[in-house]
Amino acid sequence: MSEYIVSARKYRPMTFDSVVGQSAIATTLKNAIRADKLAHAYLFCGPRGVGKTTCARIFAKTINCLSPSQDGEACGQCESCMAFNEGRSMNIHELDAASNNSVDDIRTLIEQVRIPPQIGKYKVFIIDEVHMLSSSAFNAFLKTLEEPPAHAIFILATTEKHKILPTILSRCQIYDFQRMSVADIVGHLTKVAEKEGYTCEPAALNVIAQKADGGMRDALSIFDQVVSYTGGNITYAQTIENLNVLDYEYYFRLVDFMLEKKISESLLLFNEVLEKGFDGGPFISGLASHLRDLLVSRDAQTTKLLEASDDIRQRYAEQAARCKPQWLYRAIRLCNDCDLGYRTSRNKRLQVELTLIEAAQATDDEPGAGRRPAHRILKPIFSLMAAAATKAETGAASQPGQTASTKQKAADKPQATPTETSPSAPQATQLAAQTVPAGQSTPTSRPHKPIKLAKFGPSIGAHLRNSSSTSQAEASQAKAKAQQAEPSILEKEPFTQADFALQWQAFINTLPREETALAQNMRIINPKVEEGSTEANISVDNEDLAAMLGRIKPQLLTFLHKALKNDLITLSITVADREQLPTRAYNKREQLKYFCQQNPALISLGKLFKLELS
């Protein structure tokens, strides 16, 4: 049986042309070798497994080649190249700074620098994980690194560039290695599979490349693991099963459920994912990535941002065509918020389920689409509740401002058009007495049938729309329409001080974020309602707060009328006198002055013991 060598070592590049994903750095080094313009110190930095040490070895081999090619590559046939390939070259020294990071290790290295090479022109010292050197070792290395012998070249490799002293950085040429793209990794894995005689599905190699997170060494290690599991026939199903990766098929099904408003199916699908052993955190993160891929698949210019095989790209394009951009923005925002709060949430499953429900209920034309909503409102989920809510909304839309019972009562009674709106019930009664004298009827009213006048008027939404109108004619027309609205029956349900206080706090919770200051002030206000009265007395300590309450007074009255089922409620806002306000808290010096006035003996005590106020 031949000795087994892992793919990461067996297929390690031996020339600059075989380096994957670092073409710019390979070209720069080849040009420097061909022009014979070599620096004395290089720093290769970047993530793990992207080719830093590999490029350092190829560079060391090439500069010592006795007969290099015209394009700056080593010949591979001379004595120096053969010694390098067989691992017996005396011109290349590698030092692992993670385990040799003391001053004595650096001094030993400096002693070796003084010895010239026996074969070739240069002695190359490769120091891996150089950021692990101690500060004393760095300082001992500074002078040699700045002015080494002509035959010495240093190549420092690190994954954490920020930990290296600036004095070291200033003495090196710095090369930043980048993460490899999914396409580059898939292409290299395909070549390895062909050389080994394995059969692979492109989707399976794409999963391995994404799992590697830009590192070729990690990708080859995962590739070997999957080969051992599948026996050389690498399929997508076996790959995700071996790597414990959530199948993208779940995300395609989940988005289909959301587009069809199938909330129950979405929750059952999430439960199926949990039963397979997956955690909710990676699931919601993967859903956000899937929605992002759908978003970039909508435009041909951004399709290149989608790192997937061709058949998966086609599926993304088909599903993305059925998704509105506004819905995708809203769903991505919800998933991102869930991902941020997942770790701190005590009920993690509920956190994800609420996100799925909100995403399924999100619409394309709602005001919050694409932005974080000011209020997160969950609509009814189950069919009976949804049917009832739909019926109620339909009735409200047919005639705003009336409930179903009110409309039924209004249908049974004759309709009349009042001459003007009445701000309160007593005024309405007085107006009725003036307008319709006893024993008489108006020309438009039917005889022997009394007409009940009720308090009505434009809603707060209509008030805001009228105030924002720039045309006086439009405002007059809206006011006329409001006056022609059908009157409703007065509601006079009794209520207590506690009921009023409860609904007062409930109204505060409905205020938007822009009214945070007003909400905080309203929480400390205690409205007074006398027993049997419908007038609430609100006392504030300044005129600014009174003006703020006056601004939202129509909205507040509408809310209280509906919540307490009493249309006779009125609000009286007054500013308290300064003398009635509680006095401010005294400081220590004022307290001492007050106590001394009450007891003069304290002054003598302070002088006797030479006391001072701290």
Coordinates of C-alpha atoms in Angstrom, one line a residue, residues 116-468:
P116 CA 26.8 32.4 2.9
P117 CA 25.0 29.8 0.7
Q118 CA 26.9 26.9 -0.7
I119 CA 24.7 26.5 -3.9
G120 CA 22.8 29.4 -5.4
K121 CA 22.9 33.0 -4.7
Y122 CA 20.6 33.6 -1.7
K123 CA 19.8 32.1 1.7
V124 CA 16.1 32.6 2.4
F125 CA 14.7 32.7 5.9
I126 CA 10.9 32.1 6.1
I127 CA 9.4 33.0 9.5
D128 CA 5.9 31.7 9.8
E129 CA 3.4 33.3 12.3
V130 CA 5.8 36.1 12.9
H131 CA 3.3 38.0 15.0
M132 CA 3.9 35.5 17.8
L133 CA 7.4 36.8 18.4
S134 CA 7.8 38.6 21.7
S135 CA 8.7 42.3 21.9
S136 CA 12.2 41.5 23.0
A137 CA 12.6 39.1 20.0
F138 CA 11.3 41.8 17.6
N139 CA 13.8 44.3 19.0
A140 CA 16.7 41.9 18.7
F141 CA 15.7 41.2 15.1
L142 CA 15.4 44.8 14.0
K143 CA 19.0 45.6 13.1
T144 CA 19.5 42.4 11.1
L145 CA 16.2 42.9 9.3
E146 CA 17.1 46.4 8.3
E147 CA 20.7 45.7 7.1
P148 CA 21.1 42.0 6.4
P149 CA 24.0 40.6 4.4
A150 CA 23.7 40.7 0.6
H151 CA 23.0 37.0 0.4
A152 CA 20.1 37.0 3.0
I153 CA 16.4 37.5 2.2
F154 CA 13.7 37.4 4.9
I155 CA 10.1 36.4 4.2
L156 CA 7.7 37.0 7.1
A157 CA 4.3 35.4 7.1
T158 CA 1.4 36.2 9.4
T159 CA -2.4 36.1 9.7
E160 CA -2.5 39.1 12.1
K161 CA -0.7 42.0 10.6
H162 CA -2.0 44.4 13.2
K163 CA 0.1 42.7 15.9
I164 CA 3.4 43.4 14.3
L165 CA 5.5 46.4 15.4
P166 CA 5.5 49.4 13.1
T167 CA 9.3 49.3 13.1
I168 CA 9.1 45.8 11.5
L169 CA 6.5 46.8 8.9
S170 CA 8.5 49.8 7.8
R171 CA 11.4 47.5 6.9
C172 CA 9.4 45.1 4.7
Q173 CA 7.6 45.0 1.4
I174 CA 4.1 44.1 2.3
Y175 CA 1.9 41.8 0.2
D176 CA -1.7 41.3 1.2
F177 CA -3.2 37.9 0.2
Q178 CA -6.9 37.9 -0.4
R179 CA -9.5 35.2 0.3
M180 CA -10.2 33.0 -2.7
S181 CA -13.5 33.2 -4.5
V182 CA -15.9 30.3 -4.6
A183 CA -15.3 30.0 -8.4
D184 CA -11.5 29.6 -7.9
I185 CA -11.9 27.0 -5.3
V186 CA -14.5 25.0 -7.3
G187 CA -12.2 25.1 -10.3
H188 CA -9.2 23.8 -8.4
L189 CA -11.3 21.1 -6.7
T190 CA -12.6 20.0 -10.1
K191 CA -9.0 19.5 -11.4
V192 CA -8.0 17.6 -8.3
A193 CA -11.1 15.3 -8.7
E194 CA -10.2 14.7 -12.3
K195 CA -6.7 13.7 -11.4
E196 CA -7.8 11.4 -8.7
G197 CA -10.6 9.9 -10.8
Y198 CA -13.5 11.0 -8.6
T199 CA -17.0 12.0 -9.9
C200 CA -18.4 15.2 -8.5
E201 CA -21.6 17.2 -8.7
P202 CA -21.0 20.9 -9.2
A203 CA -23.4 21.8 -6.4
A204 CA -21.5 19.5 -4.0
L205 CA -18.2 21.3 -4.8
N206 CA -19.9 24.6 -4.4
V207 CA -21.0 23.7 -0.9
I208 CA -17.4 22.6 0.0
A209 CA -16.1 26.0 -1.4
Q210 CA -18.6 28.0 0.7
K211 CA -17.8 25.9 3.8
A212 CA -14.1 26.7 3.3
D213 CA -14.7 30.4 3.6
G214 CA -12.0 31.5 1.1
G215 CA -9.2 29.1 2.2
M216 CA -7.9 26.6 -0.2
R217 CA -6.3 24.4 2.4
D218 CA -9.6 24.2 4.3
A219 CA -11.3 23.3 1.0
L220 CA -8.9 20.5 0.2
S221 CA -9.3 19.1 3.8
I222 CA -13.1 19.2 3.5
F223 CA -12.8 17.6 0.1
D224 CA -10.8 14.7 1.5
Q225 CA -13.3 14.2 4.3
V226 CA -16.2 14.1 1.8
V227 CA -14.3 11.7 -0.5
S228 CA -13.9 9.3 2.5
Y229 CA -17.6 9.5 3.2
T230 CA -18.8 9.1 -0.3
G231 CA -16.1 6.7 -1.7
G232 CA -15.2 9.0 -4.6
N233 CA -18.8 9.6 -5.9
I234 CA -19.4 13.1 -4.4
T235 CA -23.1 14.0 -4.6
Y236 CA -24.8 17.1 -3.2
A237 CA -27.1 15.1 -0.8
Q238 CA -24.2 13.2 0.7
T239 CA -22.1 16.3 1.0
I240 CA -24.6 18.3 3.0
E241 CA -25.3 15.3 5.1
N242 CA -21.6 14.8 5.9
L243 CA -20.9 18.4 6.5
N244 CA -24.2 19.0 8.5
V245 CA -25.1 21.9 6.1
L246 CA -28.8 23.0 5.8
D247 CA -30.1 22.3 2.4
Y248 CA -30.9 25.3 0.3
E249 CA -34.2 23.5 -0.7
Y250 CA -35.6 24.4 2.7
Y251 CA -35.1 28.1 2.0
F252 CA -36.7 27.9 -1.4
R253 CA -39.7 26.2 0.1
L254 CA -39.9 28.7 3.0
V255 CA -39.9 31.7 0.6
D256 CA -42.6 30.1 -1.4
F257 CA -44.7 29.7 1.7
M258 CA -44.1 33.3 2.7
L259 CA -45.1 34.6 -0.7
E260 CA -48.3 32.6 -0.5
K261 CA -49.0 33.9 3.1
K262 CA -48.9 30.3 4.4
I263 CA -47.8 30.9 8.0
S264 CA -48.7 27.5 9.4
E265 CA -46.6 25.8 6.7
S266 CA -43.7 28.1 7.4
L267 CA -43.7 27.3 11.2
L268 CA -44.0 23.6 10.4
L269 CA -41.0 23.8 8.1
F270 CA -39.0 25.5 10.8
N271 CA -39.9 22.8 13.2
E272 CA -38.7 20.2 10.7
V273 CA -35.4 22.0 10.5
L274 CA -35.1 22.0 14.3
E275 CA -35.9 18.3 14.5
K276 CA -33.0 17.5 12.1
G277 CA -30.6 19.0 14.7
F278 CA -30.0 22.5 13.3
D279 CA -30.0 25.5 15.5
G280 CA -32.2 28.6 14.9
G281 CA -29.3 31.0 14.7
P282 CA -27.7 29.5 11.6
F283 CA -31.1 28.9 10.1
I284 CA -32.1 32.6 10.4
S285 CA -28.7 33.7 9.2
G286 CA -29.0 31.4 6.2
L287 CA -32.5 32.7 5.4
A288 CA -31.1 36.3 5.4
S289 CA -28.3 35.1 3.0
H290 CA -30.9 33.4 0.8
L291 CA -33.1 36.6 0.6
R292 CA -29.9 38.6 -0.2
D293 CA -29.2 36.2 -3.0
L294 CA -32.7 36.6 -4.3
L295 CA -32.3 40.4 -4.2
V296 CA -29.1 40.3 -6.3
S297 CA -30.6 37.8 -8.7
R298 CA -33.3 40.3 -9.8
D299 CA -30.8 42.4 -11.7
A300 CA -28.5 41.1 -14.4
Q301 CA -25.7 43.5 -13.4
T302 CA -25.7 42.1 -9.8
T303 CA -26.1 38.4 -10.7
K304 CA -22.3 38.1 -10.5
L305 CA -22.5 38.6 -6.8
L306 CA -24.3 35.3 -6.5
E307 CA -21.7 32.6 -5.7
A308 CA -23.6 29.5 -6.9
S309 CA -23.6 26.9 -9.7
D310 CA -25.5 27.5 -12.9
D311 CA -28.5 25.4 -12.1
I312 CA -28.8 27.0 -8.7
R313 CA -28.5 30.5 -10.3
Q314 CA -31.5 29.5 -12.5
R315 CA -33.6 28.6 -9.5
Y316 CA -32.7 31.9 -7.8
A317 CA -33.6 33.8 -10.9
E318 CA -37.0 32.1 -11.1
Q319 CA -37.9 32.7 -7.5
A320 CA -36.6 36.2 -7.5
A321 CA -38.9 37.1 -10.4
R322 CA -41.9 36.4 -8.0
C323 CA -40.5 38.6 -5.2
K324 CA -41.1 42.3 -5.0
P325 CA -38.0 44.4 -4.0
Q326 CA -40.0 46.1 -1.1
W327 CA -40.9 42.7 0.4
L328 CA -37.3 41.5 0.1
Y329 CA -36.0 44.7 1.9
R330 CA -38.5 44.2 4.7
A331 CA -37.8 40.5 5.1
I332 CA -34.0 41.0 5.1
R333 CA -34.4 43.7 7.7
L334 CA -36.5 41.4 9.9
C335 CA -34.0 38.5 9.6
N336 CA -31.1 40.8 10.4
D337 CA -32.9 42.2 13.5
C338 CA -33.7 38.6 14.6
D339 CA -30.1 37.6 14.1
L340 CA -28.9 40.5 16.2
G341 CA -31.2 39.7 19.1
Y342 CA -31.0 35.9 18.9
R343 CA -28.1 35.4 21.3
T344 CA -29.7 37.6 24.0
S345 CA -33.2 36.2 23.6
R346 CA -34.4 33.7 26.3
N347 CA -37.0 32.1 24.1
K348 CA -34.9 31.7 20.9
R349 CA -37.4 29.6 19.1
L350 CA -40.2 32.2 19.6
Q351 CA -37.8 34.9 18.3
V352 CA -37.4 33.1 15.0
E353 CA -41.1 32.2 14.7
L354 CA -42.2 35.8 15.2
T355 CA -39.8 36.8 12.5
L356 CA -41.2 34.2 10.1
I357 CA -44.8 35.3 10.9
E358 CA -43.9 39.0 10.3
A359 CA -42.1 38.2 7.1
A360 CA -45.0 36.2 5.8
Q361 CA -47.5 39.0 6.7
A362 CA -45.3 41.8 5.2
T363 CA -46.9 43.5 2.2
D364 CA -45.3 45.3 -0.7
D365 CA -47.2 48.6 -0.4
E366 CA -47.1 49.2 3.4
P367 CA -45.3 52.4 4.6
G368 CA -42.6 50.5 6.5
A369 CA -41.5 48.4 3.6
G370 CA -37.7 48.6 3.2
R371 CA -37.2 50.3 6.6
R372 CA -37.3 49.2 10.2
P373 CA -41.0 49.5 11.1
A374 CA -41.9 51.9 14.0
H375 CA -44.5 49.5 15.3
R376 CA -44.3 45.7 14.8
I377 CA -47.9 44.5 14.5
L378 CA -48.8 40.8 14.1
K379 CA -52.0 40.1 12.1
P380 CA -54.4 37.2 12.9
I381 CA -52.8 33.9 11.9
F382 CA -55.5 31.3 11.9
S383 CA -58.3 31.1 9.4
L384 CA -61.3 32.0 11.7
M385 CA -59.5 35.0 13.1
A386 CA -58.4 36.1 9.7
A387 CA -61.9 35.8 8.3
A388 CA -63.4 37.8 11.2
A389 CA -60.8 40.5 10.8
T390 CA -61.3 40.7 7.0
K391 CA -65.1 41.1 7.6
A392 CA -64.6 43.8 10.2
E393 CA -62.1 45.7 7.9
T394 CA -64.6 45.4 5.0
G395 CA -67.4 46.9 7.1
A396 CA -65.1 49.7 8.3
A397 CA -64.0 50.5 4.8
S398 CA -67.6 50.7 3.5
Q399 CA -68.4 53.5 6.0
P400 CA -65.6 54.9 8.1
G401 CA -66.3 55.9 11.7
Q402 CA -69.2 53.4 12.3
T403 CA -69.2 50.0 13.8
A404 CA -71.5 47.2 12.5
S405 CA -74.0 47.8 15.4
T406 CA -74.0 51.5 14.8
K407 CA -74.7 51.0 11.1
Q408 CA -77.6 48.6 11.8
K409 CA -79.2 51.2 14.2
A410 CA -78.7 53.9 11.7
A411 CA -80.4 51.8 9.0
D412 CA -83.5 51.4 11.2
K413 CA -83.8 55.1 12.0
P414 CA -84.5 58.0 9.6
Q415 CA -81.4 60.0 8.5
A416 CA -81.1 63.7 9.0
T417 CA -78.4 66.2 8.0
P418 CA -77.4 68.5 10.9
T419 CA -76.6 72.1 10.2
E420 CA -73.3 72.1 12.1
T421 CA -71.1 69.9 14.3
S422 CA -71.5 70.1 18.0
P423 CA -68.4 69.9 20.3
S424 CA -70.2 68.4 23.2
A425 CA -73.5 66.8 24.2
P426 CA -75.0 69.7 26.1
Q427 CA -74.4 72.0 23.1
A428 CA -75.9 69.4 20.8
T429 CA -79.1 69.4 23.0
Q430 CA -79.2 73.2 23.0
L431 CA -78.7 73.2 19.2
A432 CA -81.5 70.7 18.8
A433 CA -83.9 72.9 20.8
Q434 CA -83.0 76.0 18.7
T435 CA -83.2 74.2 15.4
V436 CA -86.3 72.1 15.9
P437 CA -88.8 73.9 18.1
A438 CA -91.4 71.9 20.1
G439 CA -94.4 70.8 18.0
Q440 CA -92.8 71.8 14.8
S441 CA -90.7 70.0 12.2
T442 CA -88.3 71.2 9.6
P443 CA -89.4 71.0 5.9
T444 CA -86.9 68.2 5.3
S445 CA -87.9 66.1 8.4
R446 CA -90.7 63.7 8.7
P447 CA -93.5 64.6 11.2
H448 CA -94.0 62.8 14.5
K449 CA -90.4 61.3 14.4
P450 CA -87.9 62.9 16.7
I451 CA -84.4 63.5 15.4
K452 CA -81.4 62.8 17.7
L453 CA -78.4 65.0 17.2
A454 CA -75.0 63.4 18.3
K455 CA -71.5 64.6 18.6
F456 CA -69.6 63.8 15.4
G457 CA -66.8 65.3 13.4
P458 CA -63.8 64.6 11.2
S459 CA -61.3 62.0 12.5
I460 CA -57.8 62.9 13.4
G461 CA -56.6 61.5 10.1
A462 CA -59.0 63.8 8.2
H463 CA -57.8 66.7 10.4
L464 CA -54.2 66.1 9.5
R465 CA -55.0 65.7 5.8
N466 CA -57.0 69.0 5.8
S467 CA -54.2 70.8 7.7
S468 CA -51.6 69.6 5.2

